[in-house]
Coordinates of C-alpha atoms in Angstrom, one line a residue:
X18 CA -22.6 -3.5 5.7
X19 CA -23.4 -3.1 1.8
X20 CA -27.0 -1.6 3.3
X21 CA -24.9 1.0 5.2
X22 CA -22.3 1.3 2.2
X23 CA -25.4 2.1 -0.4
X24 CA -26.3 4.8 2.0
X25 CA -23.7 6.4 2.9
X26 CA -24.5 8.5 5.5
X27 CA -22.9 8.1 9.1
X28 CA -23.6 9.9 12.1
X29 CA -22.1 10.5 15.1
X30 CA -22.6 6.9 17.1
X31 CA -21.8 5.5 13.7
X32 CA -18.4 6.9 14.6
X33 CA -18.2 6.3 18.2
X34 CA -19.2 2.8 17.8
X35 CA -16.5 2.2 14.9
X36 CA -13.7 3.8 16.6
X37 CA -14.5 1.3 19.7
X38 CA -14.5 -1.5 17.2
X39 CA -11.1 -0.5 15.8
X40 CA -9.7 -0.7 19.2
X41 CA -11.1 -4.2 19.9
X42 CA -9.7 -5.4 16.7
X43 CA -6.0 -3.8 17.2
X44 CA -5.8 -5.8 20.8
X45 CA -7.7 -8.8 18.9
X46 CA -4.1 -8.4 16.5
X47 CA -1.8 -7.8 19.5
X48 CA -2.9 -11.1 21.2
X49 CA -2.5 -12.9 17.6
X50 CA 0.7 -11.6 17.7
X51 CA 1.8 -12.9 21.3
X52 CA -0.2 -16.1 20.4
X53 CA 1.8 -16.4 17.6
X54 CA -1.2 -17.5 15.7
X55 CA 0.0 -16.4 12.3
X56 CA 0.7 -18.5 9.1
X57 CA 4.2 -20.1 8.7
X58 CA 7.0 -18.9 5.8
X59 CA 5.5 -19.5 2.5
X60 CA 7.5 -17.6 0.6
X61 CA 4.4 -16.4 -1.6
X62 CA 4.3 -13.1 -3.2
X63 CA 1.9 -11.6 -5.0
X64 CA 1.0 -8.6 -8.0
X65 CA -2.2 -6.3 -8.7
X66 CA -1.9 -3.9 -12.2
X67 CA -4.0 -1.0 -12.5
X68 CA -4.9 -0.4 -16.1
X69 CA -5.6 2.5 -18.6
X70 CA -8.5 2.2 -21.2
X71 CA -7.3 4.1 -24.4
X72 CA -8.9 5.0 -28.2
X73 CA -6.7 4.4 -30.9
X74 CA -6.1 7.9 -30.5
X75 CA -4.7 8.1 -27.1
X76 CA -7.3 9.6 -25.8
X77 CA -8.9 7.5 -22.3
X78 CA -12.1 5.6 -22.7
X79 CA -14.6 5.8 -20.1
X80 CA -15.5 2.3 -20.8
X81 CA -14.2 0.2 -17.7
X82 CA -17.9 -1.6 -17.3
X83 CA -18.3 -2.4 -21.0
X84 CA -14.7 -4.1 -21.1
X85 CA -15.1 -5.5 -17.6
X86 CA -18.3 -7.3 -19.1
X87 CA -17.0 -8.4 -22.1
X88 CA -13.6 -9.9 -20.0
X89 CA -16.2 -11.8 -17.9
X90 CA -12.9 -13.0 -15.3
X91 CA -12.4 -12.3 -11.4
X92 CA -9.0 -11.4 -12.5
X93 CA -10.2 -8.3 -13.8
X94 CA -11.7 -5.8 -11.4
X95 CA -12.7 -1.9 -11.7
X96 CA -10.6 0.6 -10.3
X97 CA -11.5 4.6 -8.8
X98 CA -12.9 6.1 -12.5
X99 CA -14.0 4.9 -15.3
X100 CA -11.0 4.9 -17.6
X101 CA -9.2 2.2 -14.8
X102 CA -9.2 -1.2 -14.4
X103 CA -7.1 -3.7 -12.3
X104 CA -5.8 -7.2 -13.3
X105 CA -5.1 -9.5 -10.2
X106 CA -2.4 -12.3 -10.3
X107 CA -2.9 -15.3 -7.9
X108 CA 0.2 -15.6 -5.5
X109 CA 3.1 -17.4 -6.3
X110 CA 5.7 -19.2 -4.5
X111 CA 9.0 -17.4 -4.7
X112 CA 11.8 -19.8 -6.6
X113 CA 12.4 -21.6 -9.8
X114 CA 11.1 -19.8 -12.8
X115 CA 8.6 -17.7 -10.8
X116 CA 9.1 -14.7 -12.4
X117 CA 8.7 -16.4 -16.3
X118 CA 6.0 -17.9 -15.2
X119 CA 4.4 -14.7 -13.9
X120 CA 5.4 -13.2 -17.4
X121 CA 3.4 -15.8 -19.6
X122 CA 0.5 -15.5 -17.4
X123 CA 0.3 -11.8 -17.8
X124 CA 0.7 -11.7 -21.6
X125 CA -2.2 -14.1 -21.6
X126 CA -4.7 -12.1 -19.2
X127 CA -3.5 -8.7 -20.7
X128 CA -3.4 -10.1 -24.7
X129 CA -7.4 -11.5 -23.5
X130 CA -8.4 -8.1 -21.6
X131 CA -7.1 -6.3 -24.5
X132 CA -8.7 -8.2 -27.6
X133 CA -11.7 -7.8 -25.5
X134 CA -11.8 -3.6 -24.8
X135 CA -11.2 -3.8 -29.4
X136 CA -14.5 -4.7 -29.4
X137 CA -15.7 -1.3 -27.7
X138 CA -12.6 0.4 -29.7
X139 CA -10.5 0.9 -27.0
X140 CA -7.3 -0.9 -25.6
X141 CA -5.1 -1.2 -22.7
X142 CA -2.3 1.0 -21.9
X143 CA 0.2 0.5 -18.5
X144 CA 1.6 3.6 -18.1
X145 CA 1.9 5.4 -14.5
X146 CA -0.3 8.5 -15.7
X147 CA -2.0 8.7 -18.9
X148 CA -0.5 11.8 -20.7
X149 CA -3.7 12.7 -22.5
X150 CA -6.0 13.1 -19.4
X151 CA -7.4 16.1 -19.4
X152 CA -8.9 17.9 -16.1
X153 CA -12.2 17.1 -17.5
X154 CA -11.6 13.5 -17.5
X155 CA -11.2 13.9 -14.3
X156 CA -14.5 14.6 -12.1
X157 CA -17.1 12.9 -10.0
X158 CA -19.1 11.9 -12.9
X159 CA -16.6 9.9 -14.1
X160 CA -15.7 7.5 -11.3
X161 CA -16.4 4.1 -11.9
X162 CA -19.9 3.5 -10.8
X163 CA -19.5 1.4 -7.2
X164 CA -20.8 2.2 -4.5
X165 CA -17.5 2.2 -1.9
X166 CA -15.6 4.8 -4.4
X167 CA -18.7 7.4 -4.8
X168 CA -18.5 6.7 -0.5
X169 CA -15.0 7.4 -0.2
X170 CA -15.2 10.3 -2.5
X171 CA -18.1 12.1 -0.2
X172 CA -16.3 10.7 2.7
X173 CA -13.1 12.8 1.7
X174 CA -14.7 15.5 0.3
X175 CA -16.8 16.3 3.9
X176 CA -13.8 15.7 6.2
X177 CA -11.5 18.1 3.8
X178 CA -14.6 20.7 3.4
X179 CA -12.9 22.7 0.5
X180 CA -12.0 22.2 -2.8
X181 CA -8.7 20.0 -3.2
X182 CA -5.7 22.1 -4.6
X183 CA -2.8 20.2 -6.9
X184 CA 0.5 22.6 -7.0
X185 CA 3.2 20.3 -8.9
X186 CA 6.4 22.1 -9.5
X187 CA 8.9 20.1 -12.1
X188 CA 10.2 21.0 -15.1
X189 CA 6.8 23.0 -15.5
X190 CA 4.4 23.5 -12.8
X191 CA 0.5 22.8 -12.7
X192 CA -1.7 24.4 -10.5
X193 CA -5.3 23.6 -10.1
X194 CA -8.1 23.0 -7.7
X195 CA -10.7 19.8 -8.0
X196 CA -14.0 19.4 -6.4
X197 CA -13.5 15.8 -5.5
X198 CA -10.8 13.0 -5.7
X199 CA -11.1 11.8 -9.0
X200 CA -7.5 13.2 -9.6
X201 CA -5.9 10.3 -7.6
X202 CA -7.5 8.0 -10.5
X203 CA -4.6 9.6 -12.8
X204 CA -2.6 7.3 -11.0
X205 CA -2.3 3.7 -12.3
X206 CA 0.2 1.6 -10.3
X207 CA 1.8 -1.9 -9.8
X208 CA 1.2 -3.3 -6.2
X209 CA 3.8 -6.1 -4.8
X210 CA 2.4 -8.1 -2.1
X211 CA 4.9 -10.1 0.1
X212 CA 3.9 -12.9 2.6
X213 CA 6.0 -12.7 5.7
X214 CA 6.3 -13.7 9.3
X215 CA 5.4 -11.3 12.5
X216 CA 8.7 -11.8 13.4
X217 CA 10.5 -10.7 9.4
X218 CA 7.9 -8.6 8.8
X219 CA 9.5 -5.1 10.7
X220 CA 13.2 -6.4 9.0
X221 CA 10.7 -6.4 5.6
X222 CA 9.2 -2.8 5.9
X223 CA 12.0 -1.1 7.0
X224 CA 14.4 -2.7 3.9
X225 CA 11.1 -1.9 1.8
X226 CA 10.8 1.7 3.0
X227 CA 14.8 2.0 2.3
X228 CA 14.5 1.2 -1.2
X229 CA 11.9 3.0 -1.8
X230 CA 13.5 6.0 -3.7
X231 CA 15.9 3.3 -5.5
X232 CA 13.1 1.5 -6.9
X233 CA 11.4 4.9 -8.4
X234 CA 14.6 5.8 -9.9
X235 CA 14.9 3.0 -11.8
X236 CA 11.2 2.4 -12.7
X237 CA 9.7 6.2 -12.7
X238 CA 6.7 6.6 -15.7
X239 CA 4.7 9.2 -15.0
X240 CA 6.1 12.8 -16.1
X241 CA 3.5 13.9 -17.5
X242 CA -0.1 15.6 -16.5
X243 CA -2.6 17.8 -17.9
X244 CA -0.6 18.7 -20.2
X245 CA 2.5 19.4 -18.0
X246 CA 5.8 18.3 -17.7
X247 CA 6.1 18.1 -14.0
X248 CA 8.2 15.1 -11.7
X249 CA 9.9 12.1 -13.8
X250 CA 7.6 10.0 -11.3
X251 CA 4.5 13.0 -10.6
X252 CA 2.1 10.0 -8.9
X253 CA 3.4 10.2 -5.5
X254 CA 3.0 14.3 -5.0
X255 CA -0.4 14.0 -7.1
X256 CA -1.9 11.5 -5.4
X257 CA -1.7 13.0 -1.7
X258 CA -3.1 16.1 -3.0
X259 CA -5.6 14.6 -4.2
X260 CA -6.7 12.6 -0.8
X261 CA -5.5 15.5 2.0
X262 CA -8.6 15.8 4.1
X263 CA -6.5 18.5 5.1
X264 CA -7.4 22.2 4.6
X265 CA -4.2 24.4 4.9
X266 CA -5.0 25.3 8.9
X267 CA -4.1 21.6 9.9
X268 CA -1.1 21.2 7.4
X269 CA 0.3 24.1 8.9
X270 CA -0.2 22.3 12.4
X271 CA 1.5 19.5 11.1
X272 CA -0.7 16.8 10.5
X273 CA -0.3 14.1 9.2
X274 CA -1.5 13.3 5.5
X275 CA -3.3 10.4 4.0
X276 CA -0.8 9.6 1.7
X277 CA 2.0 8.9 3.8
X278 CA 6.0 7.4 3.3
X279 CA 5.9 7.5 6.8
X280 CA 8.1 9.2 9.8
X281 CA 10.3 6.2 11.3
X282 CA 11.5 2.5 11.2
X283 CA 9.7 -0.2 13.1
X284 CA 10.2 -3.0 15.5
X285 CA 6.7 -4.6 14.5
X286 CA 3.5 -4.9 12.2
X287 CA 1.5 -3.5 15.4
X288 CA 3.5 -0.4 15.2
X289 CA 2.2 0.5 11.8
X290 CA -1.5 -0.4 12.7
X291 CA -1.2 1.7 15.9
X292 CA -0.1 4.6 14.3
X293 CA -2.9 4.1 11.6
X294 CA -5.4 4.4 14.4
X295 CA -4.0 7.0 16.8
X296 CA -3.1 9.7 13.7
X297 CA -6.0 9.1 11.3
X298 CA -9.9 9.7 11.7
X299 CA -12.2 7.1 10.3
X300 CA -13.6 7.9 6.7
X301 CA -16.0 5.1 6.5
X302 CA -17.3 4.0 9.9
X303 CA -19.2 0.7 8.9
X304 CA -19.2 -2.1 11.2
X305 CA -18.9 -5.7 11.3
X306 CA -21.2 -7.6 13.9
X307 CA -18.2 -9.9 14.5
X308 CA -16.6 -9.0 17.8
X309 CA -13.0 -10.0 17.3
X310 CA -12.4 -10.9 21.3
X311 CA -15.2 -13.0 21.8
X312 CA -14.2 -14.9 18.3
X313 CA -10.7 -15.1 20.1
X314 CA -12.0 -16.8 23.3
X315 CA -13.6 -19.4 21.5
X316 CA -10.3 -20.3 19.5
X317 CA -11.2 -19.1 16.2
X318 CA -9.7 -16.3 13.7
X319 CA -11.3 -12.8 13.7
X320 CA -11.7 -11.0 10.4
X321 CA -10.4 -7.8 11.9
X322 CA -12.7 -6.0 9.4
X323 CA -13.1 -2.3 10.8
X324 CA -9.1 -2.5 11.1
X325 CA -9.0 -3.6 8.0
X326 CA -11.2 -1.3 6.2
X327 CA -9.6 1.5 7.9
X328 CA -6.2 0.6 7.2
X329 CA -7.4 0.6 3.5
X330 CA -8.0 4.4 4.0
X331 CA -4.5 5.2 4.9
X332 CA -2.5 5.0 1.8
X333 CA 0.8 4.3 3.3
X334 CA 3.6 3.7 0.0
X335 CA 4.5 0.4 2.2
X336 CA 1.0 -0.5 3.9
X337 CA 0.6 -3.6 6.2
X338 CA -2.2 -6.1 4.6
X339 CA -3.6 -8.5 7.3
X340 CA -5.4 -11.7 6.0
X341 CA -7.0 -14.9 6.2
X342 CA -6.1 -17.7 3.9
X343 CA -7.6 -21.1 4.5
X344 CA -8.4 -19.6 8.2
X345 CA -4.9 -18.9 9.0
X346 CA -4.2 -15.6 9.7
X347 CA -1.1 -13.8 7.7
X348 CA 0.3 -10.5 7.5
X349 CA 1.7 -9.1 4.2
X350 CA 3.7 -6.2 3.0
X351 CA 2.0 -4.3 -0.2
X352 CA 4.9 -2.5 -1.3
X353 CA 2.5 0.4 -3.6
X354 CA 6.0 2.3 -4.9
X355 CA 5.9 1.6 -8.5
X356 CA 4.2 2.9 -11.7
X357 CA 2.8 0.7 -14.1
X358 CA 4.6 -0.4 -17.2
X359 CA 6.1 0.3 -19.6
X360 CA 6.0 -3.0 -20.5
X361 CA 5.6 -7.2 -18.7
X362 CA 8.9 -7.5 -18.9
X363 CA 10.0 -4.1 -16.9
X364 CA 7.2 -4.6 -14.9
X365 CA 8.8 -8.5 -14.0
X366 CA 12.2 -7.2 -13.4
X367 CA 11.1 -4.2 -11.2
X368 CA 9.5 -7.1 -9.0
X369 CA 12.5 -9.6 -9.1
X370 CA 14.7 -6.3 -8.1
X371 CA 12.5 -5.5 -5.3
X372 CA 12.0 -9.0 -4.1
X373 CA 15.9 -10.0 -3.9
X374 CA 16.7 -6.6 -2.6
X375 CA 14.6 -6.8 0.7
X376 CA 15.3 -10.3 1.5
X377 CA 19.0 -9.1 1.2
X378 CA 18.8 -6.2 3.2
X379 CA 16.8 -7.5 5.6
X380 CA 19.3 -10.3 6.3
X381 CA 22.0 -8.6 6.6
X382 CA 24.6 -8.3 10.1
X383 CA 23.9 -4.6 9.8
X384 CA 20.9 -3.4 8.3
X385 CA 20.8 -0.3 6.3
X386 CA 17.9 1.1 8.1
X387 CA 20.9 1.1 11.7
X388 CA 22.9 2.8 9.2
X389 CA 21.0 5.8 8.0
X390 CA 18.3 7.9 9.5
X391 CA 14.6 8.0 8.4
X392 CA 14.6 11.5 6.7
X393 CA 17.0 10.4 4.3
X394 CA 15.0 7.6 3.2
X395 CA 12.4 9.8 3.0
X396 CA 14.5 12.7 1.2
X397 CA 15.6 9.7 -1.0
X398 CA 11.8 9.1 -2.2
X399 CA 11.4 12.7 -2.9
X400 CA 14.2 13.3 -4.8
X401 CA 13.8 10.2 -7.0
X402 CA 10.6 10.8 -8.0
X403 CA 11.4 14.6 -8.8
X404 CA 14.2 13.4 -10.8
X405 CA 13.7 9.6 -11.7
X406 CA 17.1 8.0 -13.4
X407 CA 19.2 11.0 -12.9
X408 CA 18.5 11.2 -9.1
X409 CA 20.9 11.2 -6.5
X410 CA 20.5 9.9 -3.1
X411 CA 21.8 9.3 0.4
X412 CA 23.0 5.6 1.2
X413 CA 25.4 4.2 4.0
X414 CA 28.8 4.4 3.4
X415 CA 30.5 1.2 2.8
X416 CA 33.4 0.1 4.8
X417 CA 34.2 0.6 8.6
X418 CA 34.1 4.5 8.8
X419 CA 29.9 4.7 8.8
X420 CA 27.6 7.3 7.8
X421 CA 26.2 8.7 4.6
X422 CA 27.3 9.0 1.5
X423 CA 25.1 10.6 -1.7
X424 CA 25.5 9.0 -5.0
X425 CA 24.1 8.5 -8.1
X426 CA 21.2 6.2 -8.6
X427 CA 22.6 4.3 -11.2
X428 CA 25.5 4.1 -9.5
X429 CA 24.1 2.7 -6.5
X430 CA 22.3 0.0 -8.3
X431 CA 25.2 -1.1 -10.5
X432 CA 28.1 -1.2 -7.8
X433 CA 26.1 -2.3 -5.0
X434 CA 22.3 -3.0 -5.2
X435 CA 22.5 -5.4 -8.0
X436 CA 24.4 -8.1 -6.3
X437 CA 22.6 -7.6 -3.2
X438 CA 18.7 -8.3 -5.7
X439 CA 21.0 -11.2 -7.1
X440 CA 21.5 -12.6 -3.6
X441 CA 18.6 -12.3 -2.5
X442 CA 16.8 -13.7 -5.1
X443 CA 19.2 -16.5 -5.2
X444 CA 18.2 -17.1 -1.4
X445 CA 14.3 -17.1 -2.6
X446 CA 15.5 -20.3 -4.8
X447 CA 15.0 -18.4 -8.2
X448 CA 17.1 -19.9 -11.3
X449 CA 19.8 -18.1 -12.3
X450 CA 18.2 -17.9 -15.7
X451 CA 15.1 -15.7 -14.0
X452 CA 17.9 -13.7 -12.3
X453 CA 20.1 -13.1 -15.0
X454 CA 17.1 -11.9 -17.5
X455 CA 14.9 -9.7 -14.9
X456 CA 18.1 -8.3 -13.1
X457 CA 19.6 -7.6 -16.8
X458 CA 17.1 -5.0 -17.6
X459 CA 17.7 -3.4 -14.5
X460 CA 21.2 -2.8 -15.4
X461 CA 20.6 -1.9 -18.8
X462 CA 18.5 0.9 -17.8
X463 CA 21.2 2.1 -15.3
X464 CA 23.9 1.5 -17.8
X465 CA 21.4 3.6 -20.7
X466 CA 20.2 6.0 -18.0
X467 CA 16.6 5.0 -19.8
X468 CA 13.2 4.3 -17.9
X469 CA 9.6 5.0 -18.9
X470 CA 9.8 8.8 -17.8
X471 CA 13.2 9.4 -19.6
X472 CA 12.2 8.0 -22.6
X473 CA 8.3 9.4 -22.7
X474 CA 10.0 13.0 -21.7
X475 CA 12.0 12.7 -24.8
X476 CA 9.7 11.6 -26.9
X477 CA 7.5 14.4 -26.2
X478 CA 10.3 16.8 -26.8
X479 CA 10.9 15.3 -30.2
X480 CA 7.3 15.8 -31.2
X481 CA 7.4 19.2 -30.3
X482 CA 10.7 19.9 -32.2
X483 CA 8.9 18.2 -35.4
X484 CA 6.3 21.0 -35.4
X485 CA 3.5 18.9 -33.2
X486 CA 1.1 21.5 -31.0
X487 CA 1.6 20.3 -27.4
X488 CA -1.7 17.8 -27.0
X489 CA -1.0 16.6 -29.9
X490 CA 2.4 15.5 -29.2
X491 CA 1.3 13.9 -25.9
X492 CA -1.4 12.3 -27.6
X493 CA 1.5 10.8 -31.0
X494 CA 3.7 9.6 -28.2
X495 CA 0.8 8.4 -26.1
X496 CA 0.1 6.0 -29.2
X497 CA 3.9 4.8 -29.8
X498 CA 3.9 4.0 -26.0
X499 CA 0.8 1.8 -27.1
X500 CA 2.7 0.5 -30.0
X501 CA 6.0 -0.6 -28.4
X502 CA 4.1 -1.7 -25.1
X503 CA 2.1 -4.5 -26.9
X504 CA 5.2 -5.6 -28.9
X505 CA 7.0 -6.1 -25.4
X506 CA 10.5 -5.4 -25.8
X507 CA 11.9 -3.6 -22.6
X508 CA 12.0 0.1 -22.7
X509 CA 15.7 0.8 -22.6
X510 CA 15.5 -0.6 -25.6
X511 CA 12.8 1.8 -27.1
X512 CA 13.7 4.1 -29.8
X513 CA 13.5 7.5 -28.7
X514 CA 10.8 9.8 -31.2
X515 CA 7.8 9.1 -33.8
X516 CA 8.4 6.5 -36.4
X517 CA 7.2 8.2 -39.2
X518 CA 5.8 12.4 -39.9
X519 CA 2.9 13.1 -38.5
X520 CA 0.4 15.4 -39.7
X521 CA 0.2 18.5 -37.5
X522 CA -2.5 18.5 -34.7

């Protein structure tokens, strides 16, 4: 596999011979499923970070290898270009002081990673799109330099066979074309992992998919880039238009992109796998020499790894993980929604909102996703990312009449979201303490109408007004992010502006 991965070059009985593979391994995963060969409730959760390299004058740092050396820890890995990295957080058990404890340990590995990208004059910034990236930044030469991204890129590039186009239209609109995916890299992200069951694991996608919007318009932190103001959270619409292998014939025939909220709720993990393989052609056809079915027969546990690998390539906002864990298979949802940052702390409470939110919803007599169609889950996603704090969205109607109300965000989340988190959470075993702290910040931004994009937007705006040219007042509110990101206090708390005059740039 690495042999085939260093060359990167496929041809067609690569393909053939992969696409028979993936269908081996999606019955080798039907009969785990009817075996019911799958790990039992754990309650274990899990986070990944992706990370922005910065100079002391906001500006990204191509520098991931450097500071990846100098970190010297598994816990750090590189990420698509060179200004990226990703920190890894072993998984937890859900209950207690979980989410404390998953506070302390990031200060630690970020405080570590940080003092340790100094010594190359450079730091670490979680933010969901750097402001300061210029196109420039952006290109082939400045992926990170491993072997599967400079693959994937090709891989892309050959089945779209055209230069990528980005059209973003928010409260300014950016238009521009890109010769490979390097774009996507713009987006840095928090990824929640959630062991579950076959049988919760439908109940957890489809409470996961439903939330969706909610959680992005509470968390957006990304309004910003190249220069433009665009969506309050511009990752999602940047990164499929950065990854559509699509050229404008097949979008206009309706297929399906890579980056994908999806088009319905589920009754099973298999669904989600299916679809992966019916809708999407491979982009790197390596395979494994394990044959899942024969591992089957003789009673052991097959690594599924061309389903695996392709599922990798389908970059679903609510993806299905399967894995093996002390040779017991599991299943996970990786909920990908949320930006990173601003800070630990509203990085903690967007998890302990999300994790007592869809063990709420999906226990509930009559679940939200009976209640109100697909599209306006969908709609709901859109919206909040084009609008962030001040969205409104769609949600069931409370009380005996049914159907669909639209509402404010915040008001969502304060009359009837937060309680349900606070249940949920409760039900995980977390201390009231965690829930009370984590679940507090989540109001207070509600109750402020404050989030990463509200507060970087008007911040920006400020800057301007005080006679700053436009890079350099995304570069001076680039470095007070910094600032109040390594002092940690949550960002509704933030003052809005520069500290102090700034000489004009």
């Amino acid at each position: 596999m690495g042999e085939k991965v260093a060359a990167g070059r496929f041809d067609l009985s690569d393909r053939q011979h992969y696409r028979d593979k993936l269908r081996r391994c999606l019955t080798g995963l039907e009969r785990l499923l009817a075996e019911q060969r799958f790990d039992r409730p754990k309650n274990l959760m899990g986070l990944e970070i992706e990370l922005n390299l910065v100079g002391s004058d906001g500006m990204p740092k191509m520098l991931n290898g450097e500071v990846l050396e100098r970190i010297a820890s598994r816990d750090f890995q590189t990420e698509l270009a060179m200004f990226n990295l990703e920190v890894n957080i072993a998984p937890h058990r859900l209950g207690g002081r979980v989410f404390d404890r998953l506070a302390e340990e990031l200060r630690t590995s970020l405080a570590y990673a940080d003092r340790k990208a100094g010594e190359v004059d450079s730091g670490i910034v979680m933010i969901g799109i750097l402001p300061t990236l210029d196109r420039d930044d952006l290109v082939s030469s400045n992926l990170s330099d491993v072997d599967r991204y400079t693959l994937l890129n090709d891989q892309i590039v050959a089945a779209r066979g055209e230069d990528f186009v980005l059209d973003i239209d928010g409260v300014e609109r950016l238009t521009c074309t890109s010769k490979s995916i390097a774009p996507e890299a713009a987006c840095t992200s928090v990824q929640l992992h959630l062991q579950v069951t076959p049988g919760r694991f439908a109940d957890v996608w489809n409470a996961a998919q439903a939330v969706a919007g909610v959680q992005i318009a509470v968390g957006a932190n990304s309004p910003f880039l190249f220069g433009r103001e665009l969506w309050r959270e511009s990752r999602p619409p940047l990164f499929q238009q950065s990854t559509d292998t699509r050229p404008p014939e097949l979008q206009a025939q309706g297929v399906r992109p890579r980056t994908w909220f999806g088009e319905r709720w589920i009754s099973s993990a298999y669904d989600l796998f299916e679809e992966n393989l019916r809708y999407y052609p491979a982009l790197l056809p390596i395979c494994d020499e394990e044959d899942p079915l024969e591992v089957l027969d003789e009673g052991g546990v097959p690594s599924l790894a061309e389903l695996v690998l392709h599922n990798g390539t389908v970059y679903r906002w609510n993806r299905p993980v399967y894995g093996i864990a002390d040779g017991v298979p599991h299943l996970r949802v990786e909920n990908r929604v949320l930006p990173a940052g601003p800070t630990i702390t509203d990085v903690i409470a967007n998890a302990a909102f999300y994790y007592g939110l869809v063990r709420a919803l999906a226990e509930e007599p009559r679940p939200v996703w009976t209640r109100m169609p697909f599209e306006a889950a969908a709609a709901n996603f859109d919206a909040a990312c084009r609008h962030g704090i001040d969205a409104r969205l769609t949600w069931p109607r409370r009380g005996r009449y049914g159907g669909t109300v639209e509402v404010d965000a915040v008001s969502l989340v304060r009359d009837e979201l937060l309680p349900l988190a606070e249940a949920g959470l409760a039900g995980w075993g977390v201390e009231s303490a965690d829930r009370d702290l984590y679940l507090g910040v989540i109001e207070e931004r509600c109750r402020r109408r404050a989030n990463g994009a509200s507060w970087q937007a008007a911040t920006f705006h400020r800057a301007l007004e005080a006679g700053l040219s436009r890079d350099a007042a995304l570069a001076a509110t680039t470095r007070r992010y910094g600032e109040l990101m390594r002092k940690g206090e949550p960002v509704h708390t933030w003052p809005v502006g520069l500290p102090e005059p700034v000489p004009l740039g």
